[in-house]
mmCIF file of C-alpha atoms and ligand atoms in Angstrom:
data_model
loop_
_atom_site.group_PDB
_atom_site.id
_atom_site.type_symbol
_atom_site.label_atom_id
_atom_site.label_comp_id
_atom_site.label_asym_id
_atom_site.label_seq_id
_atom_site.Cartn_x
_atom_site.Cartn_y
_atom_site.Cartn_z
ATOM 1 C CA MET C 197 14.883 -3.948 5.391
ATOM 2 C CA PRO C 198 12.707 -0.958 6.372
ATOM 3 C CA GLY C 199 14.311 2.128 7.877
ATOM 4 C CA THR C 200 17.019 2.947 5.324
ATOM 5 C CA HIS C 201 17.600 6.687 5.077
ATOM 6 C CA ALA C 202 19.953 7.124 2.099
ATOM 7 C CA ILE C 203 18.696 9.627 -0.513
ATOM 8 C CA LEU C 204 19.052 6.936 -3.141
ATOM 9 C CA SER C 205 17.924 3.964 -1.099
ATOM 10 C CA ALA C 206 17.774 0.557 -2.748
ATOM 11 C CA SER C 207 14.192 0.037 -1.579
ATOM 12 C CA SER C 208 13.014 3.127 -3.489
ATOM 13 C CA SER C 209 15.270 2.524 -6.512
ATOM 14 C CA SER C 210 12.478 1.469 -8.882
ATOM 15 C CA ARG C 211 11.038 4.953 -8.271
ATOM 16 C CA TRP C 212 14.144 7.121 -8.604
ATOM 17 C CA LEU C 213 15.512 5.118 -11.540
ATOM 18 C CA ALA C 214 12.273 5.817 -13.422
ATOM 19 C CA CYS C 215 11.739 9.354 -12.087
ATOM 20 C CA PRO C 216 15.128 10.797 -11.008
ATOM 21 C CA PRO C 217 13.883 14.139 -9.553
ATOM 22 C CA SER C 218 11.650 12.231 -7.106
ATOM 23 C CA ALA C 219 14.736 11.291 -5.017
ATOM 24 C CA ARG C 220 15.530 14.778 -3.670
ATOM 25 C CA ILE C 221 11.836 15.696 -3.361
ATOM 26 C CA ASN C 222 11.145 12.618 -1.209
ATOM 27 C CA ALA C 223 14.253 13.225 0.894
ATOM 28 C CA GLU C 224 12.969 16.706 1.755
ATOM 29 C CA LEU C 225 9.418 15.614 2.676
ATOM 30 C CA PRO C 226 8.774 14.468 6.279
ATOM 31 C CA GLU C 227 9.388 10.794 7.114
ATOM 32 C CA THR C 228 6.230 8.704 7.373
ATOM 33 C CA THR C 229 5.830 5.417 9.180
ATOM 34 C CA SER C 230 3.015 2.916 9.431
ATOM 35 C CA VAL C 231 2.079 -0.027 11.586
ATOM 36 C CA TYR C 232 3.093 -2.228 8.654
ATOM 37 C CA ALA C 233 6.607 -0.735 8.581
ATOM 38 C CA GLU C 234 6.913 -1.174 12.353
ATOM 39 C CA GLU C 235 5.750 -4.801 12.093
ATOM 40 C CA GLY C 236 8.303 -5.350 9.302
ATOM 41 C CA THR C 237 11.092 -3.980 11.500
ATOM 42 C CA LYS C 238 10.096 -6.337 14.347
ATOM 43 C CA ALA C 239 9.932 -9.339 12.004
ATOM 44 C CA HIS C 240 13.404 -8.532 10.643
ATOM 45 C CA ALA C 241 14.852 -8.246 14.155
ATOM 46 C CA LEU C 242 13.325 -11.616 15.060
ATOM 47 C CA ALA C 243 14.664 -13.266 11.906
ATOM 48 C CA GLU C 244 18.112 -11.768 12.487
ATOM 49 C CA LYS C 245 18.274 -12.998 16.082
ATOM 50 C CA THR C 246 17.101 -16.522 15.197
ATOM 51 C CA LEU C 247 19.493 -16.917 12.269
ATOM 52 C CA LYS C 248 22.455 -15.535 14.232
ATOM 53 C CA ASP C 249 21.669 -17.864 17.172
ATOM 54 C CA TYR C 250 21.396 -20.792 14.759
ATOM 55 C CA LEU C 251 24.717 -19.970 13.095
ATOM 56 C CA ALA C 252 26.314 -19.797 16.549
ATOM 57 C CA GLY C 253 25.138 -23.375 17.231
ATOM 58 C CA GLY C 254 21.790 -22.552 18.869
ATOM 59 C CA PRO C 255 18.277 -23.749 17.972
ATOM 60 C CA ALA C 256 16.526 -22.632 14.791
ATOM 61 C CA GLU C 257 13.212 -21.972 16.561
ATOM 62 C CA VAL C 258 11.762 -18.478 16.444
ATOM 63 C CA GLN C 259 10.709 -17.242 19.899
ATOM 64 C CA SER C 260 7.863 -14.723 20.008
ATOM 65 C CA ASP C 261 4.510 -14.122 21.746
ATOM 66 C CA ASN C 262 3.070 -12.959 18.451
ATOM 67 C CA GLU C 263 1.949 -16.280 16.913
ATOM 68 C CA GLU C 264 1.365 -14.934 13.426
ATOM 69 C CA MET C 265 4.806 -13.298 13.289
ATOM 70 C CA LYS C 266 6.464 -16.332 14.835
ATOM 71 C CA GLU C 267 4.986 -18.645 12.176
ATOM 72 C CA ALA C 268 5.862 -16.334 9.274
ATOM 73 C CA VAL C 269 9.423 -15.661 10.443
ATOM 74 C CA GLN C 270 9.893 -19.397 11.075
ATOM 75 C CA ARG C 271 8.972 -20.078 7.432
ATOM 76 C CA TYR C 272 11.571 -17.502 6.343
ATOM 77 C CA VAL C 273 14.231 -18.920 8.692
ATOM 78 C CA ASP C 274 13.531 -22.496 7.468
ATOM 79 C CA ILE C 275 14.006 -21.413 3.836
ATOM 80 C CA CYS C 276 17.249 -19.598 4.768
ATOM 81 C CA ILE C 277 18.545 -22.711 6.548
ATOM 82 C CA GLU C 278 17.740 -24.874 3.511
ATOM 83 C CA LYS C 279 19.743 -22.442 1.381
ATOM 84 C CA ILE C 280 22.651 -22.415 3.858
ATOM 85 C CA ASN C 281 22.763 -26.228 3.857
ATOM 86 C CA ALA C 282 22.552 -26.415 0.049
ATOM 87 C CA ALA C 283 25.361 -23.841 -0.332
ATOM 88 C CA LYS C 284 27.577 -25.678 2.179
ATOM 89 C CA ALA C 285 26.918 -29.011 0.457
ATOM 90 C CA ALA C 286 27.926 -27.511 -2.904
ATOM 91 C CA SER C 287 30.898 -25.646 -1.503
ATOM 92 C CA PRO C 288 32.173 -26.241 2.051
ATOM 93 C CA ASP C 289 33.849 -22.805 2.071
ATOM 94 C CA ALA C 290 30.421 -21.062 1.896
ATOM 95 C CA VAL C 291 30.114 -18.201 4.392
ATOM 96 C CA VAL C 292 26.834 -16.742 5.702
ATOM 97 C CA HIS C 293 26.281 -13.127 6.741
ATOM 98 C CA VAL C 294 23.087 -11.958 8.424
ATOM 99 C CA GLU C 295 21.950 -8.287 8.316
ATOM 100 C CA PHE C 296 25.037 -7.354 6.369
ATOM 101 C CA ARG C 297 25.727 -3.756 5.314
ATOM 102 C CA LEU C 298 26.125 -3.589 1.541
ATOM 103 C CA ASP C 299 27.828 -0.585 -0.009
ATOM 104 C CA PHE C 300 26.938 0.021 -3.654
ATOM 105 C CA SER C 301 28.253 3.602 -3.774
ATOM 106 C CA THR C 302 30.497 2.772 -6.764
ATOM 107 C CA TYR C 303 27.292 2.866 -8.801
ATOM 108 C CA VAL C 304 24.933 5.044 -6.756
ATOM 109 C CA PRO C 305 26.150 8.112 -4.795
ATOM 110 C CA ASP C 306 26.113 7.348 -1.034
ATOM 111 C CA GLY C 307 24.325 4.074 -1.868
ATOM 112 C CA PHE C 308 24.170 1.468 0.866
ATOM 113 C CA GLY C 309 21.646 -0.982 2.237
ATOM 114 C CA THR C 310 21.329 -4.091 4.379
ATOM 115 C CA GLY C 311 21.220 -7.629 3.014
ATOM 116 C CA ASP C 312 18.991 -9.751 5.268
ATOM 117 C CA MET C 313 21.107 -12.802 4.455
ATOM 118 C CA VAL C 314 24.111 -13.129 2.145
ATOM 119 C CA ILE C 315 25.662 -16.512 1.333
ATOM 120 C CA VAL C 316 28.952 -16.371 -0.503
ATOM 121 C CA SER C 317 31.191 -19.118 -1.833
ATOM 122 C CA ASP C 318 33.476 -19.756 -4.795
ATOM 123 C CA LYS C 319 30.487 -21.195 -6.663
ATOM 124 C CA SER C 320 27.838 -18.513 -6.153
ATOM 125 C CA LEU C 321 26.591 -15.482 -4.305
ATOM 126 C CA GLU C 322 23.045 -15.402 -2.938
ATOM 127 C CA ILE C 323 21.187 -12.497 -1.343
ATOM 128 C CA CYS C 324 17.933 -13.220 0.480
ATOM 129 C CA ASP C 325 15.456 -10.528 1.392
ATOM 130 C CA LEU C 326 12.563 -10.954 3.826
ATOM 131 C CA LYS C 327 9.417 -9.061 2.939
ATOM 132 C CA TYR C 328 6.979 -9.312 5.813
ATOM 133 C CA GLY C 329 4.130 -7.501 4.027
ATOM 134 C CA LYS C 330 1.212 -9.448 2.618
ATOM 135 C CA GLY C 331 -0.233 -6.817 0.289
ATOM 136 C CA VAL C 332 1.182 -7.763 -3.089
ATOM 137 C CA PRO C 333 3.738 -10.439 -4.006
ATOM 138 C CA VAL C 334 7.066 -8.839 -4.958
ATOM 139 C CA SER C 335 8.979 -10.535 -7.732
ATOM 140 C CA ALA C 336 12.777 -10.820 -7.658
ATOM 141 C CA GLU C 337 12.797 -10.818 -11.477
ATOM 142 C CA GLY C 338 14.539 -7.618 -12.596
ATOM 143 C CA ASN C 339 14.092 -6.217 -9.067
ATOM 144 C CA THR C 340 16.319 -3.134 -8.804
ATOM 145 C CA GLN C 341 16.530 -3.229 -4.987
ATOM 146 C CA MET C 342 17.934 -6.753 -5.108
ATOM 147 C CA ARG C 343 20.317 -5.869 -7.929
ATOM 148 C CA LEU C 344 21.732 -2.939 -5.949
ATOM 149 C CA TYR C 345 22.225 -5.169 -2.905
ATOM 150 C CA ALA C 346 23.893 -7.737 -5.157
ATOM 151 C CA LEU C 347 26.218 -5.054 -6.584
ATOM 152 C CA GLY C 348 27.208 -4.161 -3.010
ATOM 153 C CA ALA C 349 27.886 -7.831 -2.255
ATOM 154 C CA VAL C 350 29.984 -8.237 -5.429
ATOM 155 C CA GLU C 351 31.996 -5.147 -4.387
ATOM 156 C CA GLU C 352 32.581 -6.704 -0.954
ATOM 157 C CA PHE C 353 33.301 -10.302 -1.901
ATOM 158 C CA GLY C 354 34.126 -10.317 -5.633
ATOM 159 C CA MET C 355 37.893 -10.091 -5.061
ATOM 160 C CA LEU C 356 37.977 -12.889 -2.482
ATOM 161 C CA TYR C 357 35.684 -15.423 -4.129
ATOM 162 C CA GLY C 358 35.551 -16.670 -7.697
ATOM 163 C CA PHE C 359 31.750 -16.935 -8.080
ATOM 164 C CA ASP C 360 30.086 -16.099 -11.365
ATOM 165 C CA ILE C 361 26.454 -16.856 -10.458
ATOM 166 C CA VAL C 362 24.501 -14.249 -8.499
ATOM 167 C CA ARG C 363 21.158 -15.310 -7.071
ATOM 168 C CA MET C 364 18.673 -12.805 -5.639
ATOM 169 C CA THR C 365 15.764 -14.200 -3.643
ATOM 170 C CA ILE C 366 12.745 -12.461 -2.122
ATOM 171 C CA ILE C 367 10.881 -14.431 0.544
ATOM 172 C CA GLN C 368 7.374 -13.304 1.489
ATOM 173 C CA PRO C 369 6.312 -15.892 4.055
ATOM 174 C CA ARG C 370 2.824 -14.506 4.649
ATOM 175 C CA LEU C 371 2.040 -14.933 0.942
ATOM 176 C CA ASP C 372 3.885 -18.264 0.650
ATOM 177 C CA SER C 373 5.909 -16.583 -2.064
ATOM 178 C CA VAL C 374 9.567 -17.238 -2.866
ATOM 179 C CA SER C 375 10.917 -15.592 -5.980
ATOM 180 C CA THR C 376 14.481 -15.840 -7.331
ATOM 181 C CA ASP C 377 16.311 -14.082 -10.140
ATOM 182 C CA THR C 378 19.694 -15.322 -11.321
ATOM 183 C CA LEU C 379 22.289 -13.329 -13.259
ATOM 184 C CA SER C 380 25.922 -13.826 -14.139
ATOM 185 C CA ALA C 381 28.219 -11.450 -12.225
ATOM 186 C CA GLY C 382 29.208 -9.918 -15.589
ATOM 187 C CA LYS C 383 25.574 -9.100 -16.519
ATOM 188 C CA LEU C 384 24.971 -7.643 -13.064
ATOM 189 C CA LEU C 385 28.017 -5.364 -13.384
ATOM 190 C CA ASP C 386 26.850 -4.274 -16.872
ATOM 191 C CA TRP C 387 23.497 -3.302 -15.365
ATOM 192 C CA GLY C 388 25.279 -1.467 -12.534
ATOM 193 C CA ARG C 389 27.337 0.558 -15.023
ATOM 194 C CA SER C 390 24.208 1.352 -17.063
ATOM 195 C CA ILE C 391 22.468 3.054 -14.130
ATOM 196 C CA ILE C 392 25.407 5.282 -13.064
ATOM 197 C CA PRO C 393 24.276 8.336 -15.118
ATOM 198 C CA VAL C 394 20.641 8.086 -13.921
ATOM 199 C CA ALA C 395 21.730 7.681 -10.301
ATOM 200 C CA LYS C 396 23.913 10.783 -10.611
ATOM 201 C CA GLU C 397 21.008 12.725 -12.102
ATOM 202 C CA ALA C 398 18.756 11.585 -9.246
ATOM 203 C CA TYR C 399 21.351 12.510 -6.638
ATOM 204 C CA ASP C 400 21.677 15.989 -8.170
ATOM 205 C CA GLY C 401 17.875 16.450 -8.212
ATOM 206 C CA LYS C 402 17.861 16.612 -12.010
ATOM 207 C CA GLY C 403 16.123 14.673 -14.805
ATOM 208 C CA GLU C 404 12.585 14.318 -16.092
ATOM 209 C CA PHE C 405 9.511 13.605 -13.974
ATOM 210 C CA GLN C 406 8.096 10.317 -15.169
ATOM 211 C CA ALA C 407 4.904 8.875 -13.689
ATOM 212 C CA GLY C 408 4.018 5.187 -13.602
ATOM 213 C CA ASP C 409 3.493 2.256 -11.241
ATOM 214 C CA HIS C 410 6.606 3.340 -9.327
ATOM 215 C CA CYS C 411 4.688 6.411 -8.009
ATOM 216 C CA ARG C 412 2.861 4.157 -5.547
ATOM 217 C CA PHE C 413 5.108 4.908 -2.568
ATOM 218 C CA CYS C 414 6.194 8.428 -3.577
ATOM 219 C CA LYS C 415 5.471 10.990 -0.841
ATOM 220 C CA PHE C 416 4.985 13.683 -3.506
ATOM 221 C CA ARG C 417 1.979 11.859 -5.039
ATOM 222 C CA PRO C 418 -0.763 14.262 -3.947
ATOM 223 C CA GLN C 419 1.092 17.319 -5.287
ATOM 224 C CA CYS C 420 2.672 15.885 -8.418
ATOM 225 C CA LYS C 421 1.518 17.315 -11.757
ATOM 226 C CA ALA C 422 3.204 14.564 -13.764
ATOM 227 C CA LEU C 423 1.149 11.993 -11.850
ATOM 228 C CA ALA C 424 -2.052 14.015 -12.274
ATOM 229 C CA ALA C 425 -1.430 14.146 -16.037
ATOM 230 C CA TYR C 426 -0.709 10.400 -16.064
ATOM 231 C CA MET C 427 -3.935 9.625 -14.175
ATOM 232 C CA THR C 428 -6.079 11.766 -16.441
ATOM 233 C CA GLU C 429 -4.415 10.308 -19.547
ATOM 234 C CA LYS C 430 -5.418 6.856 -18.359
ATOM 235 C CA THR C 431 -9.027 7.752 -19.051
ATOM 236 C CA ALA C 432 -8.439 10.011 -22.068
ATOM 237 C CA LEU C 433 -11.390 9.205 -24.306
ATOM 238 C CA ARG C 434 -12.078 9.662 -27.985
ATOM 239 C CA LYS C 435 -14.858 12.094 -28.899
ATOM 240 C CA LYS C 436 -17.676 9.597 -29.471
ATOM 241 C CA GLN C 437 -21.043 9.130 -27.852
ATOM 242 C CA GLU C 438 -20.484 5.626 -26.502
ATOM 243 C CA LEU C 439 -17.418 4.158 -24.788
ATOM 244 C CA THR C 440 -15.705 1.460 -26.838
ATOM 245 C CA ASP C 441 -14.938 -1.875 -25.137
ATOM 246 C CA LEU C 442 -11.260 -0.961 -25.045
ATOM 247 C CA GLU C 443 -12.045 2.395 -23.409
ATOM 248 C CA THR C 444 -14.214 0.698 -20.775
ATOM 249 C CA VAL C 445 -11.446 -1.837 -20.091
ATOM 250 C CA SER C 446 -8.804 0.889 -19.809
ATOM 251 C CA ILE C 447 -10.981 2.697 -17.221
ATOM 252 C CA LEU C 448 -11.524 -0.562 -15.287
ATOM 253 C CA GLN C 449 -7.804 -1.265 -15.270
ATOM 254 C CA ALA C 450 -6.987 2.266 -14.111
ATOM 255 C CA ALA C 451 -9.767 2.435 -11.488
ATOM 256 C CA LYS C 452 -7.731 1.082 -8.549
ATOM 257 C CA ASP C 453 -4.825 3.481 -9.193
ATOM 258 C CA ILE C 454 -7.114 6.448 -9.706
ATOM 259 C CA LYS C 455 -9.113 5.711 -6.511
ATOM 260 C CA ARG C 456 -5.877 5.434 -4.523
ATOM 261 C CA TRP C 457 -4.567 8.678 -6.047
ATOM 262 C CA LEU C 458 -7.822 10.525 -5.243
ATOM 263 C CA THR C 459 -7.678 9.279 -1.641
ATOM 264 C CA ASP C 460 -4.068 10.509 -1.369
ATOM 265 C CA ILE C 461 -5.125 13.969 -2.560
ATOM 266 C CA GLU C 462 -8.107 14.039 -0.150
ATOM 267 C CA ASP C 463 -5.880 13.012 2.779
ATOM 268 C CA TYR C 464 -3.234 15.557 1.848
ATOM 269 C CA ALA C 465 -5.741 18.418 1.440
ATOM 270 C CA LEU C 466 -7.519 17.552 4.716
ATOM 271 C CA GLY C 467 -4.196 17.406 6.558
ATOM 272 C CA LYS C 468 -3.260 20.885 5.313
ATOM 273 C CA ALA C 469 -6.730 22.278 6.132
ATOM 274 C CA LEU C 470 -6.432 20.910 9.687
ATOM 275 C CA ASP C 471 -3.114 22.752 9.922
ATOM 276 C CA GLY C 472 -4.999 25.983 9.142
ATOM 277 C CA TYR C 473 -4.598 26.196 5.356
ATOM 278 C CA ASP C 474 -7.487 27.765 3.403
ATOM 279 C CA TRP C 475 -8.194 25.935 0.146
ATOM 280 C CA PRO C 476 -9.971 28.307 -2.281
ATOM 281 C CA GLY C 477 -13.683 27.451 -2.540
ATOM 282 C CA MET C 478 -13.503 24.842 0.275
ATOM 283 C CA LYS C 479 -14.148 24.871 4.028
ATOM 284 C CA LEU C 480 -13.617 22.533 6.946
ATOM 285 C CA VAL C 481 -16.813 21.268 8.640
ATOM 286 C CA GLU C 482 -17.646 18.663 11.253
ATOM 287 C CA GLY C 483 -18.410 15.301 9.621
ATOM 288 C CA ARG C 484 -21.552 13.280 10.256
ATOM 289 C CA SER C 485 -21.484 11.246 13.444
ATOM 290 C CA LYS C 486 -23.633 8.580 15.119
ATOM 291 C CA ARG C 487 -25.070 8.634 18.643
ATOM 292 C CA VAL C 488 -23.165 6.410 21.054
ATOM 293 C CA ILE C 489 -23.992 4.829 24.408
ATOM 294 C CA THR C 490 -21.346 6.043 26.814
ATOM 295 C CA ASN C 491 -21.813 3.312 29.467
ATOM 296 C CA PRO C 492 -23.076 0.048 27.891
ATOM 297 C CA ASP C 493 -23.316 -1.790 31.265
ATOM 298 C CA ALA C 494 -25.451 0.943 32.863
ATOM 299 C CA ALA C 495 -27.625 1.180 29.727
ATOM 300 C CA ALA C 496 -28.210 -2.611 29.690
ATOM 301 C CA ALA C 497 -29.067 -2.601 33.414
ATOM 302 C CA ALA C 498 -31.587 0.221 32.880
ATOM 303 C CA LEU C 499 -33.298 -1.671 30.015
ATOM 304 C CA ILE C 500 -33.397 -4.998 31.929
ATOM 305 C CA ASN C 501 -34.848 -3.068 34.853
ATOM 306 C CA LEU C 502 -37.638 -1.965 32.557
ATOM 307 C CA GLY C 503 -38.477 -5.631 31.918
ATOM 308 C CA PHE C 504 -36.577 -6.358 28.655
ATOM 309 C CA VAL C 505 -34.897 -9.781 28.617
ATOM 310 C CA PRO C 506 -31.062 -9.811 28.439
ATOM 311 C CA SER C 507 -31.087 -11.844 25.167
ATOM 312 C CA ALA C 508 -32.999 -8.987 23.518
ATOM 313 C CA VAL C 509 -30.829 -6.277 25.059
ATOM 314 C CA TYR C 510 -27.431 -7.820 24.224
ATOM 315 C CA LYS C 511 -26.104 -8.812 20.800
ATOM 316 C CA PRO C 512 -25.492 -12.571 20.384
ATOM 317 C CA ARG C 513 -21.949 -13.660 21.289
ATOM 318 C CA GLU C 514 -19.721 -13.421 18.228
ATOM 319 C CA LEU C 515 -16.508 -15.221 17.304
ATOM 320 C CA GLN C 516 -13.438 -13.119 16.493
ATOM 321 C CA THR C 517 -12.566 -12.648 12.810
ATOM 322 C CA MET C 518 -10.264 -15.163 11.068
ATOM 323 C CA THR C 519 -7.468 -12.573 11.012
ATOM 324 C CA ALA C 520 -7.766 -11.945 14.761
ATOM 325 C CA LEU C 521 -7.883 -15.694 15.487
ATOM 326 C CA GLU C 522 -4.848 -16.301 13.270
ATOM 327 C CA LYS C 523 -2.997 -13.601 15.176
ATOM 328 C CA LEU C 524 -3.991 -15.300 18.435
ATOM 329 C CA VAL C 525 -3.315 -18.925 17.514
ATOM 330 C CA GLY C 526 -1.055 -18.799 14.428
ATOM 331 C CA LYS C 527 -2.156 -19.599 10.855
ATOM 332 C CA LYS C 528 -1.035 -23.222 10.771
ATOM 333 C CA SER C 529 -2.163 -24.050 14.314
ATOM 334 C CA LEU C 530 -5.588 -22.514 13.676
ATOM 335 C CA ALA C 531 -6.035 -24.602 10.516
ATOM 336 C CA GLU C 532 -5.023 -27.744 12.470
ATOM 337 C CA ALA C 533 -7.243 -26.934 15.454
ATOM 338 C CA LEU C 534 -10.367 -26.105 13.472
ATOM 339 C CA GLY C 535 -9.959 -28.482 10.472
ATOM 340 C CA ASP C 536 -13.306 -28.821 8.616
ATOM 341 C CA LEU C 537 -14.810 -26.021 10.658
ATOM 342 C CA ILE C 538 -13.052 -23.649 8.305
ATOM 343 C CA GLU C 539 -14.707 -23.307 4.937
ATOM 344 C CA LYS C 540 -13.943 -20.927 2.094
ATOM 345 C CA PRO C 541 -17.183 -19.939 0.348
ATOM 346 C CA SER C 542 -17.113 -18.819 -3.301
ATOM 347 C CA GLY C 543 -16.117 -15.207 -3.715
ATOM 348 C CA LYS C 544 -18.183 -12.522 -5.432
ATOM 349 C CA PRO C 545 -17.574 -12.486 -9.234
ATOM 350 C CA THR C 546 -14.865 -9.918 -9.975
ATOM 351 C CA LEU C 547 -13.440 -8.608 -13.242
ATOM 352 C CA VAL C 548 -9.635 -8.795 -13.248
ATOM 353 C CA GLU C 549 -6.871 -8.609 -15.837
ATOM 354 C CA LEU C 550 -5.947 -11.742 -17.828
ATOM 355 C CA SER C 551 -2.565 -11.882 -16.040
ATOM 356 C CA ASP C 552 -4.320 -12.634 -12.693
ATOM 357 C CA LYS C 553 -3.371 -16.116 -11.375
ATOM 358 C CA ARG C 554 -6.936 -17.196 -10.521
ATOM 359 C CA PRO C 555 -8.688 -19.491 -13.043
ATOM 360 C CA PRO C 556 -11.570 -17.957 -15.029
ATOM 361 C CA LEU C 557 -15.037 -18.332 -13.467
ATOM 362 C CA ASP C 558 -17.196 -20.992 -15.135
ATOM 363 C CA ILE C 559 -20.362 -18.976 -15.635
ATOM 364 C CA THR C 560 -22.095 -21.715 -17.675
ATOM 365 C CA ALA C 561 -21.824 -24.109 -14.690
ATOM 366 C CA LYS C 562 -23.133 -21.359 -12.406
ATOM 367 C CA ALA C 563 -26.061 -20.664 -14.745
ATOM 368 C CA ALA C 564 -26.856 -24.431 -14.942
ATOM 369 C CA ASP C 565 -26.831 -24.649 -11.104
ATOM 370 C CA ALA C 566 -29.205 -21.701 -10.895
ATOM 371 C CA PHE C 567 -31.496 -23.337 -13.535
ATOM 372 C CA ASP C 568 -31.542 -26.671 -11.585
ATOM 373 C CA ASP C 569 -32.336 -24.811 -8.364
ATOM 374 C CA SER C 570 -35.248 -23.025 -10.022
ATOM 375 C CA LEU C 571 -36.778 -26.424 -10.919
ATOM 376 C CA LEU C 572 -36.803 -27.591 -7.326
HETATM 377 S S1 LIG P 192 4.574 10.980 -8.059
HETATM 378 FE FE1 LIG P 192 5.637 12.461 -9.394
HETATM 379 S S2 LIG P 192 7.625 12.766 -8.408
HETATM 380 FE FE2 LIG P 192 6.746 10.936 -7.508
HETATM 381 S S3 LIG P 192 7.592 9.250 -8.743
HETATM 382 FE FE3 LIG P 192 5.632 9.825 -9.635
HETATM 383 S S4 LIG P 192 6.085 11.290 -11.230
HETATM 384 FE FE4 LIG P 192 7.881 11.146 -9.938
#
């Protein structure tokens, strides 16, 4: 769940396990928040309330004015209830905890976090985590955040229950994604013991800087030399006149990361300049701007007064975007209400990596269509 403030938080563990010194550096940089994090916090609170009400004998319906959030949290709650019922059918002694504090400080100094839902019985232990974001699907496979939560749950319940199976599930309702990783309790404890030295190093602010995908949410990104070296290495080219295919592909694959990194540096440098910092060889200027009409009603009246017809003065009425309508009506309800009126046209051809889930584009069929059209 968002809002954990431990130096070695589970949610940032993929970063500090790979780059131990990043833990102290991030702890010392100012906290940042975003609308996405705030939305995530609200969704978690809604899920917690609904599940707790349900477990106390109440209804399992999510109550919210925000249709999109209501629908997504309902999907999460429904999956949790299925899991609760399955666990109780397999083992009537199964116990459910919602928003449960998990202490994994045996492995990670001061380490604690919150399990969104923990189901424990003599047969198995399951931790479920709600991810409200819809940016990228997060896999539970080898997920260090989930493993740390699971270690905390084993610490709490391992003595009381005889389970050997530990299941870790990430539910991302807005991406229709449910991902589970399963480990034996023994394997999980082995992993926990293996990270103790790295966690200690991270806690002490020691270790080697190591850049990689985990840098994505590091607050030190715009200032980090290790990341700058990593980004420039991504496009390190051999001394030849023409790029090889492999070099072109490596640039294409790195482009998204490099663009994001450049934007981070621009934002960071602009922020400091606005605070009065003088960057050598740079200056702060006013950006380009467009003229605006300060009072659209008065402007329209003046033009109609001059004899222009309203249909020429005003833009045609426009429907809200799909995202705005989904927020208003809810994803499922909008699909039901509009049915065939919703169409998904073909997307623009895009080059992606082979691991992408979308099927390859049939360019021969496209070329044949274009040829047929040209004969018409
Ligand atoms: S940006 Fe630098 S400090 Fe942060 S995780 Fe990457 S390498 Fe480590």
